[in-house]
mmCIF file of C-alpha atoms in Angstrom:
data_model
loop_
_atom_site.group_PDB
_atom_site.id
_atom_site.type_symbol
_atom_site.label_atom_id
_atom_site.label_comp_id
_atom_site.label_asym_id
_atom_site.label_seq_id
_atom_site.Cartn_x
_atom_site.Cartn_y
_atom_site.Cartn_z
ATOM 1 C CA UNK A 123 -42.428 -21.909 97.918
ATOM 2 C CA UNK A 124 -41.990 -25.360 96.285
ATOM 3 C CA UNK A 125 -42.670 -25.170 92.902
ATOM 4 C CA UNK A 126 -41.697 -28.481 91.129
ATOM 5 C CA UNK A 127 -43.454 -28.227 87.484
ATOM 6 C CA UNK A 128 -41.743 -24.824 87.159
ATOM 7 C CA UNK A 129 -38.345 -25.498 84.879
ATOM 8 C CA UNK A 130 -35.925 -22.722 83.973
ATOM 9 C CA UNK A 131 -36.210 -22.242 79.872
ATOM 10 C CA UNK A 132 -32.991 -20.618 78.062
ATOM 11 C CA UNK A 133 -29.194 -19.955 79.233
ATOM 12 C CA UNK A 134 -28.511 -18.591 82.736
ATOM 13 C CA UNK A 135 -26.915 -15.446 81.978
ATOM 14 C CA UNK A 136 -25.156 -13.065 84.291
ATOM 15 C CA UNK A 137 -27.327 -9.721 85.203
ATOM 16 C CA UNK A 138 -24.536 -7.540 82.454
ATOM 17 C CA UNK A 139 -24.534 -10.448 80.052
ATOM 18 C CA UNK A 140 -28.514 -9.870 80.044
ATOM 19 C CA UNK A 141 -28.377 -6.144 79.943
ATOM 20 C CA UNK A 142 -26.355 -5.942 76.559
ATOM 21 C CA UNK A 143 -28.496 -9.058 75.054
ATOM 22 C CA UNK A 144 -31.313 -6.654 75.687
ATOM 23 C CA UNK A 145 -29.462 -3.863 74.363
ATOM 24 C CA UNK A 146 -28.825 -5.308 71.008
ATOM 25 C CA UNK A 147 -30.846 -3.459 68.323
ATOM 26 C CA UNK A 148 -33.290 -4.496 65.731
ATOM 27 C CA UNK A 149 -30.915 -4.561 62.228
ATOM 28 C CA UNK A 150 -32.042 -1.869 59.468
ATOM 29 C CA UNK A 151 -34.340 -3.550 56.855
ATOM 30 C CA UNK A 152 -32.682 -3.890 53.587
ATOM 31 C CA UNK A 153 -33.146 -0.369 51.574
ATOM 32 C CA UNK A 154 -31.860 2.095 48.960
ATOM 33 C CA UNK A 155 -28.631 2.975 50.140
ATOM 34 C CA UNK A 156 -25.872 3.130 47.400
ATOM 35 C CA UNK A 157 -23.906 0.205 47.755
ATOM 36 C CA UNK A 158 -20.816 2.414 48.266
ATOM 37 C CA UNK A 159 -22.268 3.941 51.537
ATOM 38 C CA UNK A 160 -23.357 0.851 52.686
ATOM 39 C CA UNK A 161 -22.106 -0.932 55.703
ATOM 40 C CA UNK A 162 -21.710 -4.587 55.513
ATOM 41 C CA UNK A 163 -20.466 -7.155 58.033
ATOM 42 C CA UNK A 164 -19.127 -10.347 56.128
ATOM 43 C CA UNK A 165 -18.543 -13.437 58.218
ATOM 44 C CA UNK A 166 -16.720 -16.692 58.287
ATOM 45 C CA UNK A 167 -17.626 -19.543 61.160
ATOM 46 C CA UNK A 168 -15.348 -22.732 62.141
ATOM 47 C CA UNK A 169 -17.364 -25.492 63.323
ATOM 48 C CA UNK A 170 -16.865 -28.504 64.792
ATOM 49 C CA UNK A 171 -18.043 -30.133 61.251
ATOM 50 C CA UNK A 172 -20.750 -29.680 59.033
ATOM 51 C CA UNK A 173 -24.165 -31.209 60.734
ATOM 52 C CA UNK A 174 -26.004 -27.822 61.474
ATOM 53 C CA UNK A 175 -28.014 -29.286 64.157
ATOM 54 C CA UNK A 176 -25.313 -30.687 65.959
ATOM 55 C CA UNK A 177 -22.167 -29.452 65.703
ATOM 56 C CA UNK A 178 -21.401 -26.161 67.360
ATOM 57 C CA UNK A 179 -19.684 -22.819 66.560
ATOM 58 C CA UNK A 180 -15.930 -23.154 67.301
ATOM 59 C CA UNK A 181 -14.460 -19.154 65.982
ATOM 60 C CA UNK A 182 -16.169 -16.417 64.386
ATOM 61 C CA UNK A 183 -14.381 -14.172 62.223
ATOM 62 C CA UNK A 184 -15.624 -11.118 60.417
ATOM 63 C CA UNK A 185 -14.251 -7.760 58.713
ATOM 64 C CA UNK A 186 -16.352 -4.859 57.305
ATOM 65 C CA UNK A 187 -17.454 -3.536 54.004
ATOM 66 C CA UNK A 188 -17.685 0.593 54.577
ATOM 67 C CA UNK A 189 -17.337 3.437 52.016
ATOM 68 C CA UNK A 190 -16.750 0.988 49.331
ATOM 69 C CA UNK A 191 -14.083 -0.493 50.866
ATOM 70 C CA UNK A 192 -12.955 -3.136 53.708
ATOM 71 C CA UNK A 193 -12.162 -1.145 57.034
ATOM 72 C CA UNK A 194 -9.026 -3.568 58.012
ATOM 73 C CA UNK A 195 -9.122 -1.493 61.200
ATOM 74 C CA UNK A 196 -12.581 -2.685 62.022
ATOM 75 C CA UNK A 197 -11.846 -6.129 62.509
ATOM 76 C CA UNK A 198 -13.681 -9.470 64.720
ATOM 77 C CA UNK A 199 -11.634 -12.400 65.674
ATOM 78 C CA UNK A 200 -13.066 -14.864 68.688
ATOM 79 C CA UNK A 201 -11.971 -18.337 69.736
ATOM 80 C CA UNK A 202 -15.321 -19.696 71.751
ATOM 81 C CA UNK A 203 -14.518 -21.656 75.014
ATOM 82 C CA UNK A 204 -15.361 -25.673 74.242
ATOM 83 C CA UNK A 205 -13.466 -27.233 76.366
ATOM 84 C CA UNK A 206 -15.552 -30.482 75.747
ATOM 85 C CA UNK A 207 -14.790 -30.442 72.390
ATOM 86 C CA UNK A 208 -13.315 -33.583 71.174
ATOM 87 C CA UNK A 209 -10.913 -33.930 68.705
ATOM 88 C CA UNK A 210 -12.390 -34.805 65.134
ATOM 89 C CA UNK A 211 -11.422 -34.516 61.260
ATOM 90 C CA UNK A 212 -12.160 -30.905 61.321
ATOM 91 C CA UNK A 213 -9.393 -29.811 63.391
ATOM 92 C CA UNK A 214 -7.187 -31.189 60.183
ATOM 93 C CA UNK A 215 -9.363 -28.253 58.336
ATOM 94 C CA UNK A 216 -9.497 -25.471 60.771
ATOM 95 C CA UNK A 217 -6.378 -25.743 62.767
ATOM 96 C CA UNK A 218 -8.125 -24.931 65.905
ATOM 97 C CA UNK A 219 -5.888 -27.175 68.589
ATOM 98 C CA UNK A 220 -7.980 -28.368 71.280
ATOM 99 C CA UNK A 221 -5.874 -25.908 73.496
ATOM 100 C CA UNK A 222 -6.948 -23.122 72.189
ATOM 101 C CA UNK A 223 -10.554 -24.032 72.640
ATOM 102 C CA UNK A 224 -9.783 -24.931 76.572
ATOM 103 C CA UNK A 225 -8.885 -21.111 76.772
ATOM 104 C CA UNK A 226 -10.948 -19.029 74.489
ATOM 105 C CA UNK A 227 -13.859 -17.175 75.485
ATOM 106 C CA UNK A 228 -17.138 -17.862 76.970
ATOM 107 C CA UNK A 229 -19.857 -18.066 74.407
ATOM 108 C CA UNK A 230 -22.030 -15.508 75.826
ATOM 109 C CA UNK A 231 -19.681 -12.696 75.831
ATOM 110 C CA UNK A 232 -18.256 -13.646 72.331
ATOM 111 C CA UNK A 233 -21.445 -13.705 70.964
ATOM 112 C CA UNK A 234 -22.113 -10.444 72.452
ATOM 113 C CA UNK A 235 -19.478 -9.153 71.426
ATOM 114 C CA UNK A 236 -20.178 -10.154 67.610
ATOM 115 C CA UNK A 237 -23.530 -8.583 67.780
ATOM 116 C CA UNK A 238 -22.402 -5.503 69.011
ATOM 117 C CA UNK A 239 -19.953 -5.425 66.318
ATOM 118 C CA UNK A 240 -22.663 -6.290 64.053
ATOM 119 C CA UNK A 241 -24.867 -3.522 64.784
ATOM 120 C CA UNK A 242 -27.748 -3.354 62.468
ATOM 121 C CA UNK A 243 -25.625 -4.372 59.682
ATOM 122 C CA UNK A 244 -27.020 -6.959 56.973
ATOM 123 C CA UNK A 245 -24.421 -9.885 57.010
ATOM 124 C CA UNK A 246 -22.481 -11.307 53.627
ATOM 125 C CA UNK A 247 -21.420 -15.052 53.602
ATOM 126 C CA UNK A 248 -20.123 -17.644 50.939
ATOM 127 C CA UNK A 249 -22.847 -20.126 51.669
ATOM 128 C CA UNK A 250 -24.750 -17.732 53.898
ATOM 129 C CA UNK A 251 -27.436 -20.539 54.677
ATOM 130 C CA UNK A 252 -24.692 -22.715 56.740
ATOM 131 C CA UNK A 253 -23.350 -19.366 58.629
ATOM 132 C CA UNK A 254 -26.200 -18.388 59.326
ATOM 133 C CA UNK A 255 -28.048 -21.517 60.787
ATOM 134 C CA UNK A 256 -25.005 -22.098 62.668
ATOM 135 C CA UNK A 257 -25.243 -18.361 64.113
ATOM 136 C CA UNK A 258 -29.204 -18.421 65.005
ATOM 137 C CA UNK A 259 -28.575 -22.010 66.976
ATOM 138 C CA UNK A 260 -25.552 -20.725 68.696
ATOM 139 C CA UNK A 261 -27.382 -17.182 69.670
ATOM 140 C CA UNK A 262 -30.258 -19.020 70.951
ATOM 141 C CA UNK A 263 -28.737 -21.641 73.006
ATOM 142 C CA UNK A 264 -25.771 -19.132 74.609
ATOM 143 C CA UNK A 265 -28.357 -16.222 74.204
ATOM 144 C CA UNK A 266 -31.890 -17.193 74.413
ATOM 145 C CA UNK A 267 -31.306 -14.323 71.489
ATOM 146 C CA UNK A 268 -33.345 -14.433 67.932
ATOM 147 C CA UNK A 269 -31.282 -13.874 64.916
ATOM 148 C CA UNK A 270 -32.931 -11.380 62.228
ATOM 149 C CA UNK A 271 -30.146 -9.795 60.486
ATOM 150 C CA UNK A 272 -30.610 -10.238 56.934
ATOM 151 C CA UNK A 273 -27.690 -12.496 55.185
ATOM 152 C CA UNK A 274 -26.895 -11.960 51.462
ATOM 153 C CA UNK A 275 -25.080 -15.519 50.308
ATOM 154 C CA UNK A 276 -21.647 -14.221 48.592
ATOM 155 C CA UNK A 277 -21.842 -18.002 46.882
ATOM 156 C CA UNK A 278 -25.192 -17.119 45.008
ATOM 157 C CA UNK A 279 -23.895 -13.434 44.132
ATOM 158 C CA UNK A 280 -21.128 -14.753 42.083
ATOM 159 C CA UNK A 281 -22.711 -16.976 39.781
ATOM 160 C CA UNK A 282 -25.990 -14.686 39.159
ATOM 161 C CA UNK A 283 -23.169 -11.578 38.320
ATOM 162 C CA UNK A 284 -21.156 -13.483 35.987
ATOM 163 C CA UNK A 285 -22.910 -15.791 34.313
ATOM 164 C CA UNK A 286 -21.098 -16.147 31.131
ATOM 165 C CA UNK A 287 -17.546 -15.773 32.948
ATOM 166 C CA UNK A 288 -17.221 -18.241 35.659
ATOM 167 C CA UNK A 289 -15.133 -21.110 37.290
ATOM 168 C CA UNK A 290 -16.378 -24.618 36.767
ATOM 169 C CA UNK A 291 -16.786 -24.992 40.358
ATOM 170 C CA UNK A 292 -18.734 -22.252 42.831
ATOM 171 C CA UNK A 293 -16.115 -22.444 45.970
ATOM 172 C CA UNK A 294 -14.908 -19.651 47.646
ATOM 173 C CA UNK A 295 -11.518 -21.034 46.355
ATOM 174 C CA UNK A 296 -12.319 -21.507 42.943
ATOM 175 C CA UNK A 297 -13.788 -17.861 42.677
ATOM 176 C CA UNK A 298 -10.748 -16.435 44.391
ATOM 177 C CA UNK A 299 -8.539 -17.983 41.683
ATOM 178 C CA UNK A 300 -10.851 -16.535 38.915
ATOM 179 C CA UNK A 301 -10.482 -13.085 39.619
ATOM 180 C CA UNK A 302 -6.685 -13.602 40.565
ATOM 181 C CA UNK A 303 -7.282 -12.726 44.194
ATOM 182 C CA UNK A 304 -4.050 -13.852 46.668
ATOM 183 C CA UNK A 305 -5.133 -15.647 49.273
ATOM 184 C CA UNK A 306 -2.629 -15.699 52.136
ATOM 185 C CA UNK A 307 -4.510 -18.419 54.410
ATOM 186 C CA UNK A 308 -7.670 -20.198 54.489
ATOM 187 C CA UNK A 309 -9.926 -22.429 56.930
ATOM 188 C CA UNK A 310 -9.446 -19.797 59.580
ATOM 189 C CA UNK A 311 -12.039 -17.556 60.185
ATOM 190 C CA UNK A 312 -11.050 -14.339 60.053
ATOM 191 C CA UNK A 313 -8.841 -15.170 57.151
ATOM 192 C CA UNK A 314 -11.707 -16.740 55.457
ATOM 193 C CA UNK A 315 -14.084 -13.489 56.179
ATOM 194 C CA UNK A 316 -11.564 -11.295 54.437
ATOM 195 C CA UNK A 317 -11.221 -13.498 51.151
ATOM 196 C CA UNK A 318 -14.882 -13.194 51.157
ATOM 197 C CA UNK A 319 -15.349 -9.817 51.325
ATOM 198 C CA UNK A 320 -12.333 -9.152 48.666
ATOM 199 C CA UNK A 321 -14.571 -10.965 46.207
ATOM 200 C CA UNK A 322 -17.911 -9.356 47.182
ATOM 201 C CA UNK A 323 -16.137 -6.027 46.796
ATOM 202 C CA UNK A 324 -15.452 -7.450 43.035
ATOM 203 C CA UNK A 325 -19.174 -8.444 42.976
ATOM 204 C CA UNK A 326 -20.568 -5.209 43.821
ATOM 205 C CA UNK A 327 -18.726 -3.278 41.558
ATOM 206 C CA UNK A 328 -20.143 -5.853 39.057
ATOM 207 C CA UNK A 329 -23.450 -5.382 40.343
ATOM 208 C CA UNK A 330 -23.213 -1.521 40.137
ATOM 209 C CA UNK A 331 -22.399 -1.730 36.087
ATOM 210 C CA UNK A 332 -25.525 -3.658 35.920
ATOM 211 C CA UNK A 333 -27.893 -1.203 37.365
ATOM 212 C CA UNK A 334 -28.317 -2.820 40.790
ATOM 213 C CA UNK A 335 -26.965 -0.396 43.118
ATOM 214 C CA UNK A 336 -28.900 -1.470 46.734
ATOM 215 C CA UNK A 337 -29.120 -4.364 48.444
ATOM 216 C CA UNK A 338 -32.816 -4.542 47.822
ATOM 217 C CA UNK A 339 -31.944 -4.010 44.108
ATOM 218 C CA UNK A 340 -29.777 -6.965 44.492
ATOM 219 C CA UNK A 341 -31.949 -9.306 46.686
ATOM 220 C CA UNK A 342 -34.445 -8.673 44.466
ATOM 221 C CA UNK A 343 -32.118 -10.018 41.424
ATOM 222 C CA UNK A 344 -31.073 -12.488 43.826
ATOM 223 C CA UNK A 345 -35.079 -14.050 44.401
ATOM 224 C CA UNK A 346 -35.879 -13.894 40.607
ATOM 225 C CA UNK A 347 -32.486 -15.648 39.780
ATOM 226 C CA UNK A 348 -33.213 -18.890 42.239
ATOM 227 C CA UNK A 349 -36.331 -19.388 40.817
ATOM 228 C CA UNK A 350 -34.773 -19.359 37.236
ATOM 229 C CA UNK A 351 -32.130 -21.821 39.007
ATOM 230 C CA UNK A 352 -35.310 -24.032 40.648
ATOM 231 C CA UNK A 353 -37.272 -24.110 36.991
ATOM 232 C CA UNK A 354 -34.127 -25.545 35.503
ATOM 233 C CA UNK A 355 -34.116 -28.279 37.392
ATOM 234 C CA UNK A 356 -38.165 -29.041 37.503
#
């Protein structure tokens, strides 16, 4: 039967690629756990540049935050097939040769593969709000998937936890330096993910000597601080 006003909506996916998207579980809402039992997922992206409603995911890196520790046996590393992808100033950041985008994974199953690695984790970022735009756009259009993992911003952590002892400038690099952490690589994911959660681990045992020992404890910091931030600035 003809049916010309009918159009297909969302990625074609294979029948197994479809199964696991529907597998994926709803993440936990943020609660009381004690930040040392807590599992976290924190994540680094390379794009293709910095326009987050154009450019596209290019690697996804990602270690985890378990038993007050990072798990460097529990690992995510994943090159995305782009084969499209033309050469811009980014490469001169993120290293990632057009080469190895002509023979890195399809989207689908990396993505896939992150989320089940995820879990129903909450997910740490320095600038979270990038990441995770960048994550949502790519889910949906490889996916047809929604994103609703919470994401706790590593970049706002910092300042709120130390706010008399702090670097002039709020990058990843600058807070690294601070706290005399030895960073062996950076503007490559996975490399990137693990600086980040070094200095979160520093954060949270900050955050426990102040009383805030949950996540919702500390998003609940978090909320009051930006609106102290948004009043200076009124």
């Amino acid at each position: 039967m003809n049916m010309p006003w009918f159009k297909h909506r969302g990625p074609i996916l294979e029948l197994e690629q479809l199964l696991r998207r529907d597998r994926l579980g709803l993440p936990a809402e943020l609660g009381l756990c004690p930040l040392n039992e807590q599992r976290m997922v924190v994540l680094d992206l390379e794009t293709s540049g910095l326009d987050m409603r154009r450019d596209i995911v290019l690697s996804i890196g990602a270690v985890v935050i378990e038993h007050g520790g990072i798990n460097l046996g529990n690992q995510f590393e994943s090159t995305l097939l782009r084969p499209a992808q033309k050469v811009s100033e980014s490469v001169l950041i993120h290293g990632i040769a057009p080469s190895e985008l002509e023979t890195g994974e399809n989207p689908a199953d990396a993505l896939l593969d992150f989320m089940e690695f995820v879990g129903d984790s909450p997910i740490l970022a320095f600038h979270a709000s990038f990441d995770q735009r960048m994550l949502t756009r790519a889910l949906k259009q490889s996916l047809g998937y929604k994103l609703k993992h919470p994401f706790i911003d590593v970049a706002e952590l910092a300042p709120m936890l130390c706010p008399d002892n702090r670097p002039r400038q709020n990058g990843l690099d600058d807070w690294c330096t601070h706290f005399g952490l030895h960073v062996l690589q950076r503007h490559h994911a996975s490399a990137d993910a693990l600086a980040t959660a070094e200095l979160a681990l520093i954060l949270l045992s900050k955050a426990r000597r102040q009383g805030l020992d949950s996540l919702t404890a500390l998003n609940q910091r978090l909320a009051n601080w930006r609106q102290r931030q948004q009043a200076q600035f009124m």
